[in-house]
mmCIF file of C-alpha atoms in Angstrom:
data_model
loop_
_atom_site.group_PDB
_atom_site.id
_atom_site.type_symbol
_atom_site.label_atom_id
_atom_site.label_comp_id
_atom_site.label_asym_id
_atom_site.label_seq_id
_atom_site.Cartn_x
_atom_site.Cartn_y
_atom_site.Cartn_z
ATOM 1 C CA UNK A 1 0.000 0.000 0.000
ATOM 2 C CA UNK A 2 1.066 3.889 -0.801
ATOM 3 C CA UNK A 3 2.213 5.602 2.252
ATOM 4 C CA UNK A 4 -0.513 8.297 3.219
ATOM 5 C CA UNK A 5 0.522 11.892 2.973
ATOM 6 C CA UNK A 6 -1.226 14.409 5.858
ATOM 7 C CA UNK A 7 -1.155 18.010 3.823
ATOM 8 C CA UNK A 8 -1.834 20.835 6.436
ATOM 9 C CA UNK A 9 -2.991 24.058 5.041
ATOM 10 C CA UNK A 10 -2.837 27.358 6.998
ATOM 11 C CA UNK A 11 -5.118 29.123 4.859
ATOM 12 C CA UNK A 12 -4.311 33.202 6.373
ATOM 13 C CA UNK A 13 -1.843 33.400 9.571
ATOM 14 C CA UNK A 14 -0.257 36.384 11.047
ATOM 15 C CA UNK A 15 2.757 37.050 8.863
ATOM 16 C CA UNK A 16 1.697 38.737 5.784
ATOM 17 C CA UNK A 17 -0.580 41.508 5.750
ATOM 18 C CA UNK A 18 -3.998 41.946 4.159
ATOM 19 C CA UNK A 19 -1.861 44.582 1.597
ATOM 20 C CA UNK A 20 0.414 41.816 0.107
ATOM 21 C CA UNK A 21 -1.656 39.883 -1.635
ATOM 22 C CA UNK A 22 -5.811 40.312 -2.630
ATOM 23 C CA UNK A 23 -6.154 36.736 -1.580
ATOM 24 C CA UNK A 24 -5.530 36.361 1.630
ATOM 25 C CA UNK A 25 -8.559 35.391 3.826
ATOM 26 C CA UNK A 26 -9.754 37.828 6.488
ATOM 27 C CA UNK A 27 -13.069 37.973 7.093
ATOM 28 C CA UNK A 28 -14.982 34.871 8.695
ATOM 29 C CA UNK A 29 -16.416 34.236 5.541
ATOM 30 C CA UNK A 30 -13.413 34.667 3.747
ATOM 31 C CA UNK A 31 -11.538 32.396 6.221
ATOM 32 C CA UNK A 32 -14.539 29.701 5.952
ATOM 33 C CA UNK A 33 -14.165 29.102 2.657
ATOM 34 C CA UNK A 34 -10.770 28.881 2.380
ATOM 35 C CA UNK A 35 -10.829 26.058 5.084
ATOM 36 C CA UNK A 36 -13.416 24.354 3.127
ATOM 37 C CA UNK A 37 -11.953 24.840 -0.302
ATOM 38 C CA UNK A 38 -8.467 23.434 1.114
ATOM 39 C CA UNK A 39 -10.470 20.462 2.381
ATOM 40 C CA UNK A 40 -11.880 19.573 -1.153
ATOM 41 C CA UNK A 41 -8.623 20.117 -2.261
ATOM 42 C CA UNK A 42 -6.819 17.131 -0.086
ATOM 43 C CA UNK A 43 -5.977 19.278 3.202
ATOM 44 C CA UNK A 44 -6.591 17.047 5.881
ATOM 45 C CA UNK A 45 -5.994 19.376 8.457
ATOM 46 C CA UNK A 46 -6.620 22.952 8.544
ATOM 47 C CA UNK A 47 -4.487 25.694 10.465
ATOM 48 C CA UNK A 48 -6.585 28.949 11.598
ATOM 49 C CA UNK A 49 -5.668 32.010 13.032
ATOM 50 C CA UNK A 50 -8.202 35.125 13.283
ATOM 51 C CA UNK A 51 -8.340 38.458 11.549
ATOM 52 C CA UNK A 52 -9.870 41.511 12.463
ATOM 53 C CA UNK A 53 -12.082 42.402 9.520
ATOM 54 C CA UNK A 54 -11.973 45.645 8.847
ATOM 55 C CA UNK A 55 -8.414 45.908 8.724
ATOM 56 C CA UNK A 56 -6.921 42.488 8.916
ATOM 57 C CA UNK A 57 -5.140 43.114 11.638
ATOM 58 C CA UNK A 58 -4.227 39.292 13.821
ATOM 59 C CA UNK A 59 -7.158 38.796 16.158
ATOM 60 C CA UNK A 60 -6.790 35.781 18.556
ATOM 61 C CA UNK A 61 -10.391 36.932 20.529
ATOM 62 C CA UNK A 62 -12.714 33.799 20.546
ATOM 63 C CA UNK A 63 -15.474 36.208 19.048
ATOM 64 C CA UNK A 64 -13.503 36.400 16.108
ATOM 65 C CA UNK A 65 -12.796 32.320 15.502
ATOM 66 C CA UNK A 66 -16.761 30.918 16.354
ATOM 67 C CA UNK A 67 -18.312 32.296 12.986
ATOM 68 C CA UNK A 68 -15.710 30.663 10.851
ATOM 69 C CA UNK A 69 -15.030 27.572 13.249
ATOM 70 C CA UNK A 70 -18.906 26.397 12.938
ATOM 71 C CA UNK A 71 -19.085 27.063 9.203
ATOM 72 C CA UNK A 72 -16.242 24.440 8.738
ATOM 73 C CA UNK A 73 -17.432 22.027 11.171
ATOM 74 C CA UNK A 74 -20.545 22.487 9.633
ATOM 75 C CA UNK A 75 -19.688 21.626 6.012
ATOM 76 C CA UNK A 76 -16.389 19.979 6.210
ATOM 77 C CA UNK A 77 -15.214 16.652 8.473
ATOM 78 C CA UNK A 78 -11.089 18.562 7.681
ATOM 79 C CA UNK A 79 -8.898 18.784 11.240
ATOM 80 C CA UNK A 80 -9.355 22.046 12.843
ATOM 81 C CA UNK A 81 -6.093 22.953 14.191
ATOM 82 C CA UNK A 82 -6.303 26.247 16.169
ATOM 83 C CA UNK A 83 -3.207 28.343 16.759
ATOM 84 C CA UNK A 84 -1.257 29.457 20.018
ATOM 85 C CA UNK A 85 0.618 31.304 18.411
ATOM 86 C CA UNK A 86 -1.533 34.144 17.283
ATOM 87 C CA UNK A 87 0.793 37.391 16.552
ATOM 88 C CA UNK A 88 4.396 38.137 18.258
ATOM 89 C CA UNK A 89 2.434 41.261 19.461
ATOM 90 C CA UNK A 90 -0.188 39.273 21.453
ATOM 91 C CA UNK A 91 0.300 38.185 25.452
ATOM 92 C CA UNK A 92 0.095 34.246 26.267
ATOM 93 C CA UNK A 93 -3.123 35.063 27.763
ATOM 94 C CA UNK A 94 -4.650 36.095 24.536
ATOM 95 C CA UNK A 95 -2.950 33.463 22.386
ATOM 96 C CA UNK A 96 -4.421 30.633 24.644
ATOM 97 C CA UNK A 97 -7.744 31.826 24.838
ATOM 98 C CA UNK A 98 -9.632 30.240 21.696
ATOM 99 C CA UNK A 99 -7.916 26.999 22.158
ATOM 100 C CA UNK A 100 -8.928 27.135 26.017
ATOM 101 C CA UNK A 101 -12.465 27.841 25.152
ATOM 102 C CA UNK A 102 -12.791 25.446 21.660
ATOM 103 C CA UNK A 103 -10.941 22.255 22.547
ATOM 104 C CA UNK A 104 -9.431 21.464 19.204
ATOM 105 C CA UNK A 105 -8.799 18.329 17.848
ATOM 106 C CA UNK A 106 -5.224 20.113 17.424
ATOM 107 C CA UNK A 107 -3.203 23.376 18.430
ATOM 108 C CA UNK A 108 -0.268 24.731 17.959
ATOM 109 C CA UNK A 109 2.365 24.951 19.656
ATOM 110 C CA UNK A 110 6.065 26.830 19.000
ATOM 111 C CA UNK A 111 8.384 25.693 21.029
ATOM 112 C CA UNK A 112 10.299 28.240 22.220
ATOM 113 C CA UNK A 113 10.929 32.131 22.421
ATOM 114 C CA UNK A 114 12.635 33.771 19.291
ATOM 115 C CA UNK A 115 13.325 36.146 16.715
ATOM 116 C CA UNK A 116 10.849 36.411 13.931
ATOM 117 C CA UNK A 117 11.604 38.939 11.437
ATOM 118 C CA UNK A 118 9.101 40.016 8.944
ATOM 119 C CA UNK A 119 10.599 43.429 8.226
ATOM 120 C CA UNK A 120 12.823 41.982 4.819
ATOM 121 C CA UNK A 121 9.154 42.101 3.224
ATOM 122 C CA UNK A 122 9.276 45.939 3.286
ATOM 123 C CA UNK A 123 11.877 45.899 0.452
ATOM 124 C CA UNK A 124 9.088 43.855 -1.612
ATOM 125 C CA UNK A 125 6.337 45.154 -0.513
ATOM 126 C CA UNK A 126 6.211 49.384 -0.642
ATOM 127 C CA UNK A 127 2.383 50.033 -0.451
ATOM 128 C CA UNK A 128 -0.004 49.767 2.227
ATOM 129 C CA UNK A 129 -3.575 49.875 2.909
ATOM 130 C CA UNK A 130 -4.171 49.497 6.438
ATOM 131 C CA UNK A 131 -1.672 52.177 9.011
ATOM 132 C CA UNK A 132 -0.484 49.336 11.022
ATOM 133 C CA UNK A 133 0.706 47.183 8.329
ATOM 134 C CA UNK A 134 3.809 49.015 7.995
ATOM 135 C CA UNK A 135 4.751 49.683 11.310
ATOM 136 C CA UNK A 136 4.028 45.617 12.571
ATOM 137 C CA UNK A 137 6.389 45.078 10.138
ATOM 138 C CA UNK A 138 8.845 47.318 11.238
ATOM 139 C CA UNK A 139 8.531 46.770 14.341
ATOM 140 C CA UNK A 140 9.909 42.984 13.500
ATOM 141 C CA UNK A 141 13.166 44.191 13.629
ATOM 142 C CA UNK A 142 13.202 43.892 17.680
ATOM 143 C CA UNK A 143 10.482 42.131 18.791
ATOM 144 C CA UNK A 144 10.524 38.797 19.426
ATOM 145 C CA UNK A 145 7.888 35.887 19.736
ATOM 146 C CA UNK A 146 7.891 35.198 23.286
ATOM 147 C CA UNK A 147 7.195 31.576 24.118
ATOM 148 C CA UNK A 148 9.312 31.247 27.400
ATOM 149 C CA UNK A 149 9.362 27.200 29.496
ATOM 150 C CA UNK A 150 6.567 29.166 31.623
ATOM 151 C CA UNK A 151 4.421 29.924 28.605
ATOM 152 C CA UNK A 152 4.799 26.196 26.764
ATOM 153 C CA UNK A 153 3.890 24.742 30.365
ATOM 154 C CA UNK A 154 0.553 26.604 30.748
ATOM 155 C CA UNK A 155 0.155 25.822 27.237
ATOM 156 C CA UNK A 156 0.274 22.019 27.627
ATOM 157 C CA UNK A 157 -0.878 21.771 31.656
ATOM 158 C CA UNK A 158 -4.208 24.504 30.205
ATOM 159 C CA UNK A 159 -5.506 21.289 27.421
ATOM 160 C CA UNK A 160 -4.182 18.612 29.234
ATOM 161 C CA UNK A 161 -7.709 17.630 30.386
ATOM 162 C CA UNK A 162 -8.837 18.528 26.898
ATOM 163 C CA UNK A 163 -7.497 15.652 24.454
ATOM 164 C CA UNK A 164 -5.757 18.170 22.289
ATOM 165 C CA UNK A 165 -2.918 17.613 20.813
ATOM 166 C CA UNK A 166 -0.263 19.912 19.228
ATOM 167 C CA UNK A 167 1.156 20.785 16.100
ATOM 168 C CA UNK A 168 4.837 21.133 17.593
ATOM 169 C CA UNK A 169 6.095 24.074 15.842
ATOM 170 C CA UNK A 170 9.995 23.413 15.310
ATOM 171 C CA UNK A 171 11.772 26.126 13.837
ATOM 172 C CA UNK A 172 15.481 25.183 15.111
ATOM 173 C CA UNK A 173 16.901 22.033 16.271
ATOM 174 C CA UNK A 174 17.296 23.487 20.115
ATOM 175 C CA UNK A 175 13.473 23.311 19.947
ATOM 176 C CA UNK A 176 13.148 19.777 19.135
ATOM 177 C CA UNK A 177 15.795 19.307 22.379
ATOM 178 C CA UNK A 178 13.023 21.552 24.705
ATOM 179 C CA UNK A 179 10.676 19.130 23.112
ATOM 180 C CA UNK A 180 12.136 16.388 24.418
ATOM 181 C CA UNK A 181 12.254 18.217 27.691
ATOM 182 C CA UNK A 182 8.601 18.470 28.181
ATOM 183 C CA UNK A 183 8.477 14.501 26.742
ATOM 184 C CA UNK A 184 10.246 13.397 29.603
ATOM 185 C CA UNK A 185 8.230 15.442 32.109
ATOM 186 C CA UNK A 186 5.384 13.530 30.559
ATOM 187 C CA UNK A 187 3.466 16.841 29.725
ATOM 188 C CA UNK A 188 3.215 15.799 25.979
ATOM 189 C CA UNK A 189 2.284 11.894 25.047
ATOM 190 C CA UNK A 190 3.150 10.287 21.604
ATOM 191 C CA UNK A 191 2.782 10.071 18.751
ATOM 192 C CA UNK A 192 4.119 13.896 18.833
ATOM 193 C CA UNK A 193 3.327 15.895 15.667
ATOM 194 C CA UNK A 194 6.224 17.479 14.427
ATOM 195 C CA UNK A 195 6.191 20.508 12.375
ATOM 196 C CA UNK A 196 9.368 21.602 11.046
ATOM 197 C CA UNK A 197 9.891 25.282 10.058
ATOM 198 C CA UNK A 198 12.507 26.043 7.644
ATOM 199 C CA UNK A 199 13.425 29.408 6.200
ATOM 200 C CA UNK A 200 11.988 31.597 8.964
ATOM 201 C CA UNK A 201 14.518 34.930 9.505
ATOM 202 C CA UNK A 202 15.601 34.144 12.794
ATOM 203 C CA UNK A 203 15.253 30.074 12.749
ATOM 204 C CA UNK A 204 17.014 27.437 10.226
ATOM 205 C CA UNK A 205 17.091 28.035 6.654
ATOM 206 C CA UNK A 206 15.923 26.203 3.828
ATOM 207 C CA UNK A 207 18.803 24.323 2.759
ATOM 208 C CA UNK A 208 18.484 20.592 2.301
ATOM 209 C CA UNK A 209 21.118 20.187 4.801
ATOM 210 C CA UNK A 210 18.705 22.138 7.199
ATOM 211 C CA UNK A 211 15.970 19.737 6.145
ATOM 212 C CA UNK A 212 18.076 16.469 6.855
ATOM 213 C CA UNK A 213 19.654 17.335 9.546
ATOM 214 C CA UNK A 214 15.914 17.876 11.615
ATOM 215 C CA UNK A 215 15.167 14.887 10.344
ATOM 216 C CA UNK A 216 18.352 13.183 11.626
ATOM 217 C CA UNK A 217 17.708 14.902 15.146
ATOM 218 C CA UNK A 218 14.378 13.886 15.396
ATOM 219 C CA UNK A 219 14.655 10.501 14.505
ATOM 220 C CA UNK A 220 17.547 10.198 17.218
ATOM 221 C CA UNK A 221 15.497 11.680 19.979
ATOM 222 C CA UNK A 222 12.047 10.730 19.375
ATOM 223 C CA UNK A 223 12.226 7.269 17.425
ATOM 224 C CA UNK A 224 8.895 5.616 16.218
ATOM 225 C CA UNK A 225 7.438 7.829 18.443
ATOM 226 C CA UNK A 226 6.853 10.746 16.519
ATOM 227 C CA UNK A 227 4.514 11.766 13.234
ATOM 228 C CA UNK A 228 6.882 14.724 10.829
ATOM 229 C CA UNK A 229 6.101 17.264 8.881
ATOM 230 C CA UNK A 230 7.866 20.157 7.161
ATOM 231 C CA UNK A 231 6.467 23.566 5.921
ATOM 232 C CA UNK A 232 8.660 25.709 3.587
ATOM 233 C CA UNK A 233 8.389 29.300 4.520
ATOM 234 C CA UNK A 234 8.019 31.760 1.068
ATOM 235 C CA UNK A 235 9.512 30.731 -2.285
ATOM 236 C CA UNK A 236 10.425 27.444 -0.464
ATOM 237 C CA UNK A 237 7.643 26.048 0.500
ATOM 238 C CA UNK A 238 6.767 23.833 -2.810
ATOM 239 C CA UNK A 239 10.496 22.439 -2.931
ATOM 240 C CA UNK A 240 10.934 21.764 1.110
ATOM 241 C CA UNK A 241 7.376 20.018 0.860
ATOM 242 C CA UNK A 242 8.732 17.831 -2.081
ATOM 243 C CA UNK A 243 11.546 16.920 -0.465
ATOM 244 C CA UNK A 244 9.942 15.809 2.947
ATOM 245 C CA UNK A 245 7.679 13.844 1.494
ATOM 246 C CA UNK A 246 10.340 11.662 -0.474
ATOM 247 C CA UNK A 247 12.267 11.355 3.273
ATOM 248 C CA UNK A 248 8.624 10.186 4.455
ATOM 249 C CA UNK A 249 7.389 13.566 6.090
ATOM 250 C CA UNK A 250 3.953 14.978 5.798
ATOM 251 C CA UNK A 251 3.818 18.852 4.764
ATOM 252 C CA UNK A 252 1.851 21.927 5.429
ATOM 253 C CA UNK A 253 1.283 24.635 2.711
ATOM 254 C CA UNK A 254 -1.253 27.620 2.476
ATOM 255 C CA UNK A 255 -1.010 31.691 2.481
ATOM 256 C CA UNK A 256 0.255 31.832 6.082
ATOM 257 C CA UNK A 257 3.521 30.030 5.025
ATOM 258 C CA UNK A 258 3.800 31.616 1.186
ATOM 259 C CA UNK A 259 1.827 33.748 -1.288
ATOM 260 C CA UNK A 260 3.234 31.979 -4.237
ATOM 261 C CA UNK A 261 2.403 29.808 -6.400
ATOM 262 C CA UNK A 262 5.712 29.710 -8.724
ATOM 263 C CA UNK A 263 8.655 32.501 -9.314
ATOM 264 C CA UNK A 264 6.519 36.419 -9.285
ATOM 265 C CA UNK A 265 3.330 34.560 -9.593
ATOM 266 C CA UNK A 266 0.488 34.933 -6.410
ATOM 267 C CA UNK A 267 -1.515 32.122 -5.436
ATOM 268 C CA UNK A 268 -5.235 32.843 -5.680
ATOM 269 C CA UNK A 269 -6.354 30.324 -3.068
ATOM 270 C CA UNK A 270 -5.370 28.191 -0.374
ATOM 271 C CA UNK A 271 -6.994 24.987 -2.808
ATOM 272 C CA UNK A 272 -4.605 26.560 -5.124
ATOM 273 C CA UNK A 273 -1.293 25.455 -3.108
ATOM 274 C CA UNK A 274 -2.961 22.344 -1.525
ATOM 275 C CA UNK A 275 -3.611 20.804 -5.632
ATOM 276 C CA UNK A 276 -0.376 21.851 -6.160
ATOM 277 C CA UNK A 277 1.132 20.010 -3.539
ATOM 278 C CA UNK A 278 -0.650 16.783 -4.355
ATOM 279 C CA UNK A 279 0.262 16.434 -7.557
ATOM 280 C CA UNK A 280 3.963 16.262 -6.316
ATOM 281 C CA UNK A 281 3.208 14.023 -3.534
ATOM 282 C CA UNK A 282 0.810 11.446 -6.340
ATOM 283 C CA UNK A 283 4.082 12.097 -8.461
ATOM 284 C CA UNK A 284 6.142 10.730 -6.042
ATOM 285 C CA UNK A 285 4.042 7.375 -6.207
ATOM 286 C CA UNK A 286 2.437 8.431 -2.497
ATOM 287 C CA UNK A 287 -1.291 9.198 -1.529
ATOM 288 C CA UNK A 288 -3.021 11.860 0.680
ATOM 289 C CA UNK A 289 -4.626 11.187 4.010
ATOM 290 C CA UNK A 290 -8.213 11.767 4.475
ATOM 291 C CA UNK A 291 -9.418 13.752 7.370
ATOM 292 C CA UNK A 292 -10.247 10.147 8.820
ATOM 293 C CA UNK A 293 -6.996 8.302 7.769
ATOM 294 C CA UNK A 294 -4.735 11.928 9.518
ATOM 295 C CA UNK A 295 -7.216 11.412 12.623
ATOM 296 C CA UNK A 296 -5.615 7.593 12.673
ATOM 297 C CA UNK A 297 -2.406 8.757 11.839
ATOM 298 C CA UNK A 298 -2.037 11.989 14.787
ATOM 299 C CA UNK A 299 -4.827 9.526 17.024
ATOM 300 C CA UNK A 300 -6.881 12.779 17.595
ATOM 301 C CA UNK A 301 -9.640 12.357 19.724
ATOM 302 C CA UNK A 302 -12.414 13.215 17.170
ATOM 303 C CA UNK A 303 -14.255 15.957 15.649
ATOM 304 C CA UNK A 304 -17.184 15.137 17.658
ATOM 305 C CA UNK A 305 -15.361 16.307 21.140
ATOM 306 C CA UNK A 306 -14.537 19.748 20.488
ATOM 307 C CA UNK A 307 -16.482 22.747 21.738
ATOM 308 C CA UNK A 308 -17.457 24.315 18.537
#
């Protein structure tokens, strides 16, 4: 039998803003149908942060995720994976909230505080809507995201009675080690879902050396015991996600990670990148997971036990 392939797509995110690109999803609506159409497209698992929709602006108030969270339950049987992460800009208190009040199948999780700059986009991008746009990006430069041993505690300890599990966000190899940390506390409980994050400005880069050698450290710490997957951030995200799937990762695409679709050319949907993406895994001689088949693969507790 063909190895099943989990595709994750994080269909809008807090790193680009709404200026960059006339696709990105910010409304609940907007962000609704993009879940949906990623879905139908062979995402297993959707990613979701929150926009404010006037301005587009990160929002991680529960008010903000029920509209689009019961649309998608509603019309789709896809993962819903809701983010911890939020915005660098946000407190832990308002990044936990909608996963404290929804009880996810899945969450995210980064693990660990860092540097996360978004400011290189200015030279791209030179036009702006919205009056915080530029400055959030600017502003890059020295803030970091803050995800202290404090914050990744409460993080785990707040869903531990909840059956969630995480999306372990892993975007340098000392975070797979703090991983491991928290494994032998017995705070997180296998089969751990590994998402590695290459090409980030401020974690590893994209090279395939990068690539290997998370896959090399993982293997080594976490055996058997562990489920990987890679996204590519930007122009890399098509070859990175080709790559992990021949070395028997899973991959995440969608306009959180990369507005592209190919060298100057904008992807006009999340389905967009998630077609895209299985071709090149069918190509490979592999097939996708099914919402059903990924809930097997992660054991998630079931779409029927979440509070949305």
């Amino acid at each position: 039998m063909a190895r099943k392939v989990v595709i994750t797509c994080a269909v809008t995110g807090s790193i680009h803003t709404p200026s960059m690109s006339p696709h990105i999803p910010v409304t609940a609506d907007e962000i609704a149908e993009a879940a949906i159409g990623a879905a139908e497209a062979g995402a297993a698992i959707v990613h979701l942060h929150a926009r404010d929709p006037h301005d587009g602006r990160p929002d991680q108030s529960p008010e903000r995720f029920l509209p689009f969270l019961s649309r998608i339950k509603q019309q789709s049987d896809v993962v819903v994976n809701i983010t911890t992460g939020g915005a660098a800009t946000m407190t832990i208190e308002e990044r936990l909230k909608p996963v404290a009040t929804f009880k996810p199948e899945v969450a995210s999780l980064n693990m660990g505080t860092m540097n996360f700059g978004l400011y290189p986009m200015l030279e791209r991008f030179k036009t702006f809507k919205h009056d915080w746009e530029r400055p959030y990006l600017e502003g890059s430069r020295e803030r970091i995201f803050k995800n202290t041993f404090a914050d990744i505690e409460a993080i785990l300890t707040t869903c531990a009675e909840n059956g969630t599990r995480f999306e372990i966000e892993c975007y340098d190899i000392g975070h797979l080690y703090t991983l491991a940390h928290f494994v032998e506390r017995g705070l997180v409980k296998p089969p751990f879902f590994v998402q590695s994050v290459f090409g980030i400005l401020g974690g590893i880069g994209p090279h395939p050396e990068d690539v290997a050698h998370m896959k090399r450290t993982a293997d080594r710490l976490f055996g058997n015991a562990y489920r990987w997957s890679v996204l590519g951030a930007g122009r890399h995200q098509m070859p990175i996600a080709a790559m992990a799937a021949a070395m028997g990762g899973n991959v995440r695409v969608g306009l959180e990670d990369s507005l592209w679709l190919g060298k100057g050319r904008f992807a006009a949907s999340n389905a967009d990148q998630v077609a895209h993406v299985r071709r090149i895994i069918e190509g490979l001689g592999l097939e996708i997971a099914s919402p059903a088949e990924a809930r097997d693969i992660l054991e998630l507790k079931g779409g029927d036990r979440v509070e949305f």
